[in-house]
Structure formats: structure tokens, C-alpha cells
Coordinates of C-alpha atoms in Angstrom, one line a residue:
M164 CA 52.0 24.4 -25.0
N165 CA 54.5 26.8 -26.5
N166 CA 54.1 28.9 -29.7
K167 CA 56.1 26.5 -31.9
V168 CA 53.9 23.5 -31.0
K169 CA 50.7 25.5 -31.6
F170 CA 52.0 26.7 -35.0
F171 CA 52.9 23.2 -36.2
L172 CA 49.5 21.8 -35.1
T173 CA 47.7 24.6 -36.8
V174 CA 49.6 24.0 -40.1
A175 CA 49.1 20.3 -39.9
V176 CA 45.3 20.6 -39.3
S177 CA 45.0 23.2 -42.1
L178 CA 46.9 20.9 -44.5
L179 CA 44.7 17.9 -43.5
L180 CA 41.5 19.9 -44.0
L181 CA 42.7 21.2 -47.4
T182 CA 43.7 17.7 -48.5
T183 CA 40.4 16.2 -47.4
F184 CA 38.4 18.9 -49.1
V185 CA 40.3 18.8 -52.4
M186 CA 40.2 15.0 -52.6
G187 CA 36.5 14.9 -51.7
N188 CA 35.7 17.5 -54.4
S189 CA 37.7 15.6 -56.9
L190 CA 35.9 12.4 -56.2
V191 CA 32.5 14.0 -56.4
A192 CA 33.3 15.9 -59.5
H193 CA 34.7 12.7 -61.1
D194 CA 31.5 10.7 -60.4
Y195 CA 29.4 13.6 -61.6
L196 CA 31.2 13.9 -64.9
H197 CA 31.0 10.2 -65.6
G198 CA 27.4 9.9 -64.7
R199 CA 27.9 7.7 -61.7
G200 CA 25.2 7.9 -59.0
G201 CA 22.0 9.8 -58.9
A202 CA 21.3 13.2 -57.5
A203 CA 20.7 11.7 -54.0
T204 CA 24.0 9.9 -54.0
L205 CA 25.9 13.0 -55.1
A206 CA 24.2 15.1 -52.4
V207 CA 25.2 12.5 -49.8
R208 CA 28.8 12.6 -51.0
W209 CA 28.9 16.4 -51.0
A210 CA 27.5 16.4 -47.4
V211 CA 30.3 13.9 -46.4
V212 CA 33.0 16.1 -48.1
I213 CA 31.7 19.2 -46.3
A214 CA 31.0 17.5 -43.0
I215 CA 34.5 16.0 -42.6
P216 CA 36.3 19.4 -42.6
L217 CA 33.7 20.9 -40.4
A218 CA 34.0 18.1 -37.9
M219 CA 37.8 18.4 -37.9
I220 CA 37.6 22.2 -37.4
S221 CA 35.1 21.8 -34.6
G222 CA 37.2 19.2 -32.9
Y223 CA 40.3 21.4 -33.1
L224 CA 38.4 24.4 -31.7
I225 CA 36.9 22.3 -28.8
A226 CA 40.3 20.9 -27.9
R227 CA 41.8 24.4 -27.8
H228 CA 38.9 25.7 -25.7
R229 CA 39.3 22.8 -23.2
F230 CA 43.0 23.4 -22.9
F231 CA 42.4 27.1 -22.3
I232 CA 40.0 26.3 -19.4
W233 CA 42.2 23.7 -17.9
S234 CA 45.3 26.0 -18.0
N235 CA 43.4 28.8 -16.3
F236 CA 42.1 26.4 -13.7
H237 CA 45.7 25.6 -12.7
G238 CA 46.8 29.2 -12.7
T239 CA 48.4 29.2 -16.2
S240 CA 47.3 30.3 -19.6
C241 CA 47.6 29.0 -23.1
E242 CA 50.3 31.5 -23.7
D243 CA 53.9 30.9 -22.7
K244 CA 54.5 31.3 -19.0
A245 CA 56.5 34.3 -17.9
P246 CA 60.2 33.6 -17.7
P247 CA 61.4 32.9 -14.2
Q248 CA 62.8 35.8 -12.3
P249 CA 66.6 35.6 -11.8
S250 CA 67.6 34.6 -8.3
E251 CA 69.6 36.9 -6.1
P252 CA 73.3 37.0 -7.0
R253 CA 75.5 34.7 -5.0
K254 CA 77.6 36.5 -2.4
S255 CA 81.3 36.7 -3.1
R256 CA 83.9 35.1 -0.9
D257 CA 85.0 38.5 0.4
E258 CA 81.5 39.3 1.4
L259 CA 81.2 35.9 3.2
R260 CA 84.5 36.5 5.0
M261 CA 83.3 39.9 6.1
E262 CA 80.0 38.6 7.4
Y263 CA 81.9 35.9 9.4
K264 CA 84.3 38.4 10.9
Q265 CA 81.4 40.7 11.9
K266 CA 79.5 37.8 13.5
R267 CA 82.7 36.8 15.4
K268 CA 83.2 40.3 16.6
Q269 CA 79.6 40.7 17.7
H270 CA 79.8 37.3 19.5
K271 CA 82.9 38.4 21.4
A272 CA 81.4 41.7 22.3
D273 CA 78.2 40.0 23.6
R274 CA 80.3 37.5 25.6
R275 CA 82.4 40.3 27.1
E276 CA 79.3 42.2 28.3
A277 CA 77.8 39.1 29.7
I278 CA 80.9 38.3 31.7
K279 CA 81.1 41.9 33.0
E280 CA 77.5 41.7 34.1
Y281 CA 78.1 38.4 35.8
I282 CA 81.0 39.9 37.7
D283 CA 78.9 42.8 38.9
I284 CA 76.0 40.6 40.0
V285 CA 78.1 37.9 41.8
M286 CA 81.2 39.7 43.1
V287 CA 79.8 43.1 44.3
P288 CA 79.3 41.8 47.9
F289 CA 82.8 40.6 48.2
L290 CA 84.9 43.4 46.6
D291 CA 85.5 46.8 48.3
D292 CA 84.9 49.2 45.4
D293 CA 84.3 49.6 41.6
K294 CA 88.0 49.7 41.1
S295 CA 88.4 46.1 42.3
L296 CA 85.6 45.0 40.1
D297 CA 87.2 46.6 37.1
M298 CA 90.5 45.1 38.0
L299 CA 89.0 41.6 38.1
F300 CA 87.4 42.1 34.7
E301 CA 90.7 43.3 33.2
N302 CA 92.5 40.4 34.8
I303 CA 90.0 38.0 33.1
R304 CA 90.4 39.8 29.7
H305 CA 94.2 39.7 30.0
W306 CA 94.4 36.1 31.0
N307 CA 92.1 35.1 28.2
L308 CA 94.5 36.6 25.7
S309 CA 97.7 35.3 27.1
D310 CA 99.3 33.2 29.9
D311 CA 101.2 36.2 31.3
E312 CA 100.9 36.1 35.1
Q313 CA 101.6 39.8 35.5
F314 CA 98.3 41.1 36.7
M315 CA 97.1 42.7 39.9
P316 CA 95.8 40.5 42.7
V317 CA 92.2 41.4 43.5
P318 CA 91.6 42.3 47.2
L319 CA 88.5 40.8 48.8
N320 CA 86.3 42.5 51.3
P321 CA 87.3 41.0 54.7
S322 CA 83.8 41.4 56.2
H323 CA 82.3 39.2 53.4
R324 CA 85.0 36.6 53.1
L325 CA 84.7 34.4 50.1
S326 CA 85.5 30.7 50.6
S327 CA 88.0 29.0 48.3
F328 CA 85.1 26.9 46.9
D329 CA 83.4 30.2 45.9
I330 CA 86.5 31.3 44.1
R331 CA 86.8 27.9 42.4
H332 CA 83.2 28.0 41.3
F333 CA 83.5 31.6 40.0
V334 CA 86.6 30.8 38.0
W335 CA 85.1 27.6 36.7
N336 CA 82.0 29.5 35.4
I337 CA 84.1 32.1 33.7
G338 CA 86.6 29.6 32.2
E339 CA 83.8 27.4 30.9
R340 CA 82.5 30.3 28.8
L341 CA 86.0 31.3 27.6
G342 CA 87.2 27.7 26.8
W343 CA 89.9 27.7 29.4
S344 CA 91.5 24.4 30.4
G345 CA 91.4 23.2 33.9
V346 CA 95.0 24.2 34.6
K347 CA 94.4 27.7 33.1
R348 CA 91.4 28.1 35.5
A349 CA 93.3 26.9 38.5
E350 CA 96.3 29.2 37.8
F351 CA 93.9 32.2 37.4
A352 CA 92.3 31.5 40.8
K353 CA 95.8 31.1 42.4
Y354 CA 97.3 34.3 40.9
C355 CA 94.2 36.5 41.0
F356 CA 93.2 35.6 44.6
P357 CA 96.6 34.7 46.2
V358 CA 95.5 35.3 49.8
A359 CA 92.4 33.2 49.7
M360 CA 94.1 30.4 47.7
K361 CA 97.5 30.5 49.4
D362 CA 97.2 27.1 51.1
L363 CA 96.2 25.3 47.8
E364 CA 98.4 24.1 45.0
V365 CA 97.4 24.6 41.4
E366 CA 96.9 20.9 40.8
T367 CA 94.7 20.7 43.9
I368 CA 92.6 23.6 42.7
R369 CA 92.3 22.1 39.2
R370 CA 91.0 18.8 40.6
T371 CA 88.5 20.4 42.9
L372 CA 87.1 23.3 40.7
K373 CA 83.6 21.9 40.9
Q374 CA 83.5 20.5 44.4
S375 CA 80.5 21.8 46.3
P376 CA 80.7 20.8 50.0
E377 CA 77.4 21.6 51.8
N378 CA 77.2 25.0 53.5
Q379 CA 80.7 25.9 52.4
F380 CA 80.0 28.0 49.4
T381 CA 77.9 30.9 48.1
I382 CA 78.6 31.0 44.4
K383 CA 77.1 28.1 42.5
I384 CA 78.4 26.1 39.6
D385 CA 76.6 27.6 36.5
E386 CA 76.6 25.1 33.6
P387 CA 76.3 26.8 30.2
G388 CA 73.5 25.8 27.8
P389 CA 73.7 23.0 25.2
K390 CA 75.3 25.4 22.7
G391 CA 77.8 26.8 25.2
D392 CA 75.9 30.0 25.5
C393 CA 77.1 32.7 27.9
P394 CA 74.0 33.9 29.8
W395 CA 74.0 33.1 33.5
R396 CA 71.4 31.9 36.0
T397 CA 70.0 34.7 38.2
D398 CA 70.6 32.5 41.2
A399 CA 74.3 31.9 40.5
A400 CA 75.0 33.5 43.9
A401 CA 72.7 32.9 46.8

């Protein structure tokens, strides 16, 4: 109940009480002056005139009291509620663009680190030194940005020869995270490991990227999660 409603109710009740009292007094005074009714009748009429305003005042006060108790019970008061606090200002389009760019940048950085970690875990037994590992990572980064074939072939450790199926699985796992097409994956395998893949055509590599003949591979196919996440299984190479 706001202040305007309470004000009008108070005025209305006051006017009604005043009208009732004035009319009652006028009637009693009129009867008294004209000799109508005895003393007992006049007393009763005076009691009625006084009782009606008292009853109305009492009813009004009781109603206000009940409303006050009910309002407090529900966590409000008879007074107006406090105005709602203004919500946080809406972000501008420039701010939203900046947030999107930052998230994209962070996502790329996380993916890059995950791929580098995967290379270290899976390919260390098959590459001679850290230089070869770094070269492989740079080839992946370069191939992800363009289709330029001018990158350095990565030499494999002859004592731990990787099968062509291992290379296909490795390239499939990387390409799946980077969104490479089948042809782009096959071409990377062919250009980055030319010695190991010399007897295979690009189309053959593309069609057999996920083939896993028993006992002919070490690196496993590592399917990404339902959201295309980058983390790898710890048993990707076994």
C-alpha cells in the first residue's frame, strides 16, 4: 500500500466519521428541541451516534494493524518498498568484441601448448634431439597457417623406426584438433616424413589415416572429446 492510497483512505474515513457525527447530532438535537422521545430514548440515540464513529475508528485501526503484521511476516513493511537497485550496465559492443578476441587468443595459446606437450610425450623416442622436436612443432604451426610445402623434413631415429601407420595416426590426431581436412593431413605426413612415406601416395595416405593393423603401430588414434577439446590420452603412445 503506497502513501497515496493511505492518504485517500484516511481522508475518506475522516469525512465519513465527520458526516456521521454531524448528522447524528443534528437528529438528536432536532428530536430534543421538538420534545420527541423521552430521556431514555435520547440517551440511546446519543449512544448510537457516539458508538458508530468509535466503531469505524476501531475498525480502521484494526485493519491497519493487521496489514502491518501481515507485511512484516512477508518481509515487507507498510511503508513503500525500497526502490530496486539499478542492474549492472550492459557491456558495449567494443567490450564484447574485446572479450571474444581475448578468449580466442587464449584458446589458441592453450591448444598450441597442448600440441607441443603431445609432441614431446609421443615423439621423443623416435626423434634424435630437441632440434628435431622443435622442427616438427614449427612445421605443424606453419602448415596450420598456410599450404606452403616449404618446410624442413623431420629426420626419424633409425633405431626406433616409426611405421607409416604411426605417422598416419600422429598426423590424424594433430589434424583433428586443428580442423585439417583429410588431404591436408595426408600431405603433411608426406612432406614432413618423406622417407617413411615415400612408397605411399597422398590419396592412399588420406584413405588410410585411421587404419590400425594389429601389431603394426605404436601411436594410437586419439579421438577428441565431444566438444573437440585438445587434451590427449596419456596412453596415446604405448
